[in-house]
Coordinates of C-alpha atoms in Angstrom, one line a residue:
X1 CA 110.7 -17.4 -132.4
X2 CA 108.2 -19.7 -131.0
X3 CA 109.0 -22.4 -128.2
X4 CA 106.9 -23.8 -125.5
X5 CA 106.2 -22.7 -122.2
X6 CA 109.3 -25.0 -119.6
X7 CA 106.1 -27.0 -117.7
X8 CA 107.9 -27.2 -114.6
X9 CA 106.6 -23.0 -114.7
X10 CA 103.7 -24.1 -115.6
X11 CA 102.2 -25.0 -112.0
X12 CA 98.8 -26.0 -111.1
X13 CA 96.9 -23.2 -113.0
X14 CA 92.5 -24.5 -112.3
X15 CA 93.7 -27.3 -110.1
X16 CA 93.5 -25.4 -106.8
X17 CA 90.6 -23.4 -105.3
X18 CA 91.0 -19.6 -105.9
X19 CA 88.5 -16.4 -105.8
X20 CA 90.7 -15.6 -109.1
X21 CA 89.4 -16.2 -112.6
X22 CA 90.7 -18.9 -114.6
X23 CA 91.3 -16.0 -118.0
X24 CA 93.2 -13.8 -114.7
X25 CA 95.3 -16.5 -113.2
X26 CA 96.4 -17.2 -117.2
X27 CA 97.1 -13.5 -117.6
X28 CA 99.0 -13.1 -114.8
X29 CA 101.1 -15.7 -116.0
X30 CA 101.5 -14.1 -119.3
X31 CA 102.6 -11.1 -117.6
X32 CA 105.1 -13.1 -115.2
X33 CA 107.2 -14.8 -118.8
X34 CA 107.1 -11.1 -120.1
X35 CA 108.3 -9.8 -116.9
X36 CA 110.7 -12.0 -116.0
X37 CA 112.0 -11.8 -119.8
X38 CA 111.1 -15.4 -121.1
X39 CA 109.6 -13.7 -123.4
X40 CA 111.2 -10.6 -124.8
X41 CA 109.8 -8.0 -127.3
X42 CA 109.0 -9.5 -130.5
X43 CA 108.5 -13.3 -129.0
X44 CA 106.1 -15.2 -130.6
X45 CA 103.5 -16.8 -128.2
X46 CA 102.2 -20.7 -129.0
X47 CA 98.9 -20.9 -130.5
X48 CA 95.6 -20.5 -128.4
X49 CA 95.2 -24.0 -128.6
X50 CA 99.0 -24.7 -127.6
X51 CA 98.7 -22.3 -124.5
X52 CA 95.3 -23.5 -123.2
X53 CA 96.9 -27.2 -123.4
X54 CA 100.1 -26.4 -122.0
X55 CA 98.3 -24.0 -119.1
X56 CA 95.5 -27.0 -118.5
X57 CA 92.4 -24.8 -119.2
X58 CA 90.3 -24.2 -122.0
X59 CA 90.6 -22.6 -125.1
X60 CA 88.0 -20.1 -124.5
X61 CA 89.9 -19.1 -121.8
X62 CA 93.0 -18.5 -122.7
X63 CA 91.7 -16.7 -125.3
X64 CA 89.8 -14.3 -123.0
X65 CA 93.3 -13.7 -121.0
X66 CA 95.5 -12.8 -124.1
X67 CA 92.7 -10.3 -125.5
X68 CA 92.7 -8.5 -122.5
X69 CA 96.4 -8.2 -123.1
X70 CA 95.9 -7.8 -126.3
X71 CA 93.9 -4.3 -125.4
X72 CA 96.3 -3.8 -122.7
X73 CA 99.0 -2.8 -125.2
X74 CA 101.1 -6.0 -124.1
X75 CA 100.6 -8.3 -127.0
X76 CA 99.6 -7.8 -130.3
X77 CA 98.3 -9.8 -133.3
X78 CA 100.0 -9.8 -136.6
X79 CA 98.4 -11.7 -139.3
X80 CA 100.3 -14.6 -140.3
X81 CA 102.1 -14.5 -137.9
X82 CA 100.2 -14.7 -134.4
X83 CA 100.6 -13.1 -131.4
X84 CA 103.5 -11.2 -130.5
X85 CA 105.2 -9.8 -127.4
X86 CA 105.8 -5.4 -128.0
X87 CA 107.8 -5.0 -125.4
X88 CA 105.1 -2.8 -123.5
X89 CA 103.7 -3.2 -120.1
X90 CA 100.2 -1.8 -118.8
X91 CA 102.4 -0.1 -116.1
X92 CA 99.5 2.6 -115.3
X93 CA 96.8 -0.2 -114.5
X94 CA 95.5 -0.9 -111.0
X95 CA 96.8 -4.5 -111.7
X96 CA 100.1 -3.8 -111.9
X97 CA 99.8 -1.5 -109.3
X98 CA 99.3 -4.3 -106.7
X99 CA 102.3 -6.1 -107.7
X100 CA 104.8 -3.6 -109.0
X101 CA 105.3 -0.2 -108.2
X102 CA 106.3 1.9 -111.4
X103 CA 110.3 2.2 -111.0
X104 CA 112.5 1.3 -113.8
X105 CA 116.0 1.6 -114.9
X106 CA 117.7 3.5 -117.3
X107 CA 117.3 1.6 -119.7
X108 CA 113.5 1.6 -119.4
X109 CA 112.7 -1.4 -117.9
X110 CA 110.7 -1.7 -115.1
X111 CA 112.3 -3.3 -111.9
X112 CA 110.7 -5.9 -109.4
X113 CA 112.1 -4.9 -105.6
X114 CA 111.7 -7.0 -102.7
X115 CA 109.9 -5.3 -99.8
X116 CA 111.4 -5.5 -96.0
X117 CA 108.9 -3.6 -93.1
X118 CA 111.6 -2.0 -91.0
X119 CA 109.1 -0.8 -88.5
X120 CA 105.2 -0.9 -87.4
X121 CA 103.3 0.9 -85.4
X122 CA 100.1 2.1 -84.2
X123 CA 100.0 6.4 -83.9
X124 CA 97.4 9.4 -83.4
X125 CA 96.9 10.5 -87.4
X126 CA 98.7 13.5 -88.3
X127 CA 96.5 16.7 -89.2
X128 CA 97.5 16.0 -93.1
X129 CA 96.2 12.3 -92.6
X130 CA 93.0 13.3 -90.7
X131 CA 92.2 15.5 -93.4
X132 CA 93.4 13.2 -96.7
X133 CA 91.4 10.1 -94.7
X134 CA 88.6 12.0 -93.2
X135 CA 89.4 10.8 -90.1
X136 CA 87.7 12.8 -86.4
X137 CA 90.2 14.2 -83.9
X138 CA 90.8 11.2 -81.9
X139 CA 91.8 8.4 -85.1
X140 CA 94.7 6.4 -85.0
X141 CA 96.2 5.1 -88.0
X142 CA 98.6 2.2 -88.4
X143 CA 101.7 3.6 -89.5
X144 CA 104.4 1.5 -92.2
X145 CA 108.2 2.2 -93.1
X146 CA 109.3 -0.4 -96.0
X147 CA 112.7 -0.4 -97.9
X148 CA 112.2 -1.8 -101.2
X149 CA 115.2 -3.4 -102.2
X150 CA 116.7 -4.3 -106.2
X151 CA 120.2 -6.8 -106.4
X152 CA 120.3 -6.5 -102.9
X153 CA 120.6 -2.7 -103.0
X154 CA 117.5 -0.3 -101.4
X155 CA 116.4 1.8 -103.7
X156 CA 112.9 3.0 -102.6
X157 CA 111.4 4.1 -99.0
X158 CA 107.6 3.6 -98.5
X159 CA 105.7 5.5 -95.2
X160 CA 102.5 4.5 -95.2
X161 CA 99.4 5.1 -93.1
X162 CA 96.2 3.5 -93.0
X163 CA 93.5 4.3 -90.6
X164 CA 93.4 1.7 -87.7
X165 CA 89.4 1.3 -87.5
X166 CA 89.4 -0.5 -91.0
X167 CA 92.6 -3.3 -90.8
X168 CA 91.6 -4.9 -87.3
X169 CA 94.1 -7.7 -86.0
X170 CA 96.6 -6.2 -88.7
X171 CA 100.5 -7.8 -88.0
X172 CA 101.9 -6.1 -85.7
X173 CA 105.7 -7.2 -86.1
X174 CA 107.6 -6.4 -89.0
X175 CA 108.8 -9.9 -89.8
X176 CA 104.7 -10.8 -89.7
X177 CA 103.5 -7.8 -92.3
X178 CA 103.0 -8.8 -96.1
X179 CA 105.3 -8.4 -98.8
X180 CA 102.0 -7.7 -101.3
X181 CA 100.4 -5.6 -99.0
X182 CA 97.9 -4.5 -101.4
X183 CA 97.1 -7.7 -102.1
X184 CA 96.5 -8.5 -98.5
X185 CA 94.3 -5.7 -97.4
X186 CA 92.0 -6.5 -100.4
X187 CA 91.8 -10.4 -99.8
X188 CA 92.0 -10.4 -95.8
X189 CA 89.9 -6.7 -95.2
X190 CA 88.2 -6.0 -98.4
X191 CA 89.9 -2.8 -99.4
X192 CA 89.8 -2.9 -103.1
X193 CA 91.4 0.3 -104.2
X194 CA 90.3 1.8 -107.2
X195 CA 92.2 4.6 -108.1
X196 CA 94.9 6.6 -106.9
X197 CA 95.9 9.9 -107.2
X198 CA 99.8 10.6 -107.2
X199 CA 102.2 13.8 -106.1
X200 CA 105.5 13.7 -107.8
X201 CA 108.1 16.3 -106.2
X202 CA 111.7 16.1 -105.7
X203 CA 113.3 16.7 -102.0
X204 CA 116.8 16.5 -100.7
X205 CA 118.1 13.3 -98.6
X206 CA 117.0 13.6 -95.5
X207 CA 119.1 11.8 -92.1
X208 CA 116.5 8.7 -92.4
X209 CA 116.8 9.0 -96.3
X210 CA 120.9 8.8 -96.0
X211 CA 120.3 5.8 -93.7
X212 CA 117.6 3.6 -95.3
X213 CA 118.9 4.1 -98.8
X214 CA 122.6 3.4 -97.4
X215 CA 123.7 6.6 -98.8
X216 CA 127.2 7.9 -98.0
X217 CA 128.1 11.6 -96.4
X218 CA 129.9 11.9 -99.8
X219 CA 126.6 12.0 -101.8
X220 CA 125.2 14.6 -99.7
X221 CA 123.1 16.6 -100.7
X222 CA 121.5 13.8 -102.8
X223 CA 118.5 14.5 -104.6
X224 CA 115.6 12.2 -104.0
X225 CA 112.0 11.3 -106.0
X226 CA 109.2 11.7 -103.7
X227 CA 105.9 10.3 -105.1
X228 CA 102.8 11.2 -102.5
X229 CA 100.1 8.9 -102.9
X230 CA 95.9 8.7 -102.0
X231 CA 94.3 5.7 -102.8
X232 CA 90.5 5.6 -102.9
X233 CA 87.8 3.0 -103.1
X234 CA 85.1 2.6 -105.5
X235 CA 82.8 5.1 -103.4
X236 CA 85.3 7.5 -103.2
X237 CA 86.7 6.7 -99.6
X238 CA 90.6 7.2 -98.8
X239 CA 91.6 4.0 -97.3
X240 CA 94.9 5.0 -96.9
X241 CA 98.1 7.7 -98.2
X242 CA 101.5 6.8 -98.6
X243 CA 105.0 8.7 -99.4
X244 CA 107.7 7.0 -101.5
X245 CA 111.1 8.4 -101.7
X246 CA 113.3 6.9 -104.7
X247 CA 116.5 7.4 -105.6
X248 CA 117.1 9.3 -109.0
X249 CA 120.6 8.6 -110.1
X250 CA 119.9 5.3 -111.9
X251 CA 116.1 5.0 -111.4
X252 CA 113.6 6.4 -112.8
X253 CA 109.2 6.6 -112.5
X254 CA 106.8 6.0 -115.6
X255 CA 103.4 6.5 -115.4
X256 CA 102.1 5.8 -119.4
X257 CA 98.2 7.2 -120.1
X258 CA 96.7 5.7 -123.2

């Protein structure tokens, strides 16, 4: 049914400078009540006018923001009845690939995990990241290990390597690295990635694996997701690789093509 947005969510959306788009900022707060489950599948969003008002922008924009949803697959519009919540998320999209990574439970929904940096450092590039990076003999790269964490409970490991020359001045304590790391390399260094090519293969636990994921001698061997990625630029440039291993028990990965 319909109801209106609780305005103490409702924030300062327009009243603040930001390099992001009025129709984006109102779409990513779409996408946070969807998320979040304020609104479930089949929910009802207010009218155009209602959301623009309640949001503080105009009614062009809002309207811009729910059509690219809309496209997206996450809302739809039924005559008669307006626009309506299907329960699908653009999981496969570069957006949501900056703020989510594509883990979900079993029963389909797709998680949000905090991230912790365990460790940093600053390392020759492996012979597998000179040549995924095209980087020369004598590269360094600036080397990653995140838990990502769900209730509490770690779920995910991320190693990641990016190539020293292009994140200058980067954190170099763990406590100091971004959560959104995406996010941060794109507004702070101007690495925009703009697609991403992904290995899925499983793998057994390994001694780190055990540790990180707090997994008990009882569970070995335990079976593990690894999902190997490259992500590129819009001229084609690696900017940097990254290996993920997930547990499989209660988690799984979606990637959905339309």
């Amino acid at each position: 049914m319909k109801s209106k947005i609780d305005l103490k969510m409702r924030g300062s959306i327009g009243r603040t400078p930001s390099a992001t788009p009025l129709y984006e900022q109102v779409k990513q707060r779409v996408m946070h009540f969807i998320l979040d489950g304020t609104w479930s599948e089949g929910h009802i969003l207010p009218a155009e006018t209602e959301l623009a008002r309640q949001f503080g922008v105009s009614y062009g924009t809002a309207r811009q923001a729910l059509q690219i949803l809309t496209k997206q697959g996450v809302l739809l519009r039924k005559p008669r009845i307006g626009t309506v919540v299907t329960g699908r998320t653009p999981h496969h999209t570069l957006d949501r690939f900056y703020k989510y990574y594509r883990l979900h439970n079993t029963k389909n929904e797709l998680i949000n995990t905090q991230t912790i940096t365990k460790s940093i450092e600053i390392r020759p590039a492996t012979d597998v990241e000179k040549r995924q990076l095209s980087l020369d003999e004598t590269s360094n790269v600036i080397s990653l290990v995140r838990i990502r964490l769900h209730n509490n409970s770690p779920v995910m490991i991320d190693h990641i390597a990016i190539p020293e020359h292009l994140i200058p001045n980067f954190p170099s304590t763990p406590d100091s690295v971004p959560a959104l790391l995406l996010n941060n390399l794109r507004d702070e260094y101007g690495l925009r990635i703009s697609a991403v090519r992904e290995t899925l293969r499983a793998d057994i636990a390994s001694a780190e694996d055990m540790d990180l994921l707090n997994l008990s001698v009882r569970d070995n061997p335990t079976a593990v997701l690894v999902i190997d990625d490259i992500c590129f630029d819009s001229k084609n440039q690696a900017l940097l690789t990254a290996s993920h291993r997930a547990l499989s028990d209660n988690y799984h990965y979606i990637n959905e093509i339309r």
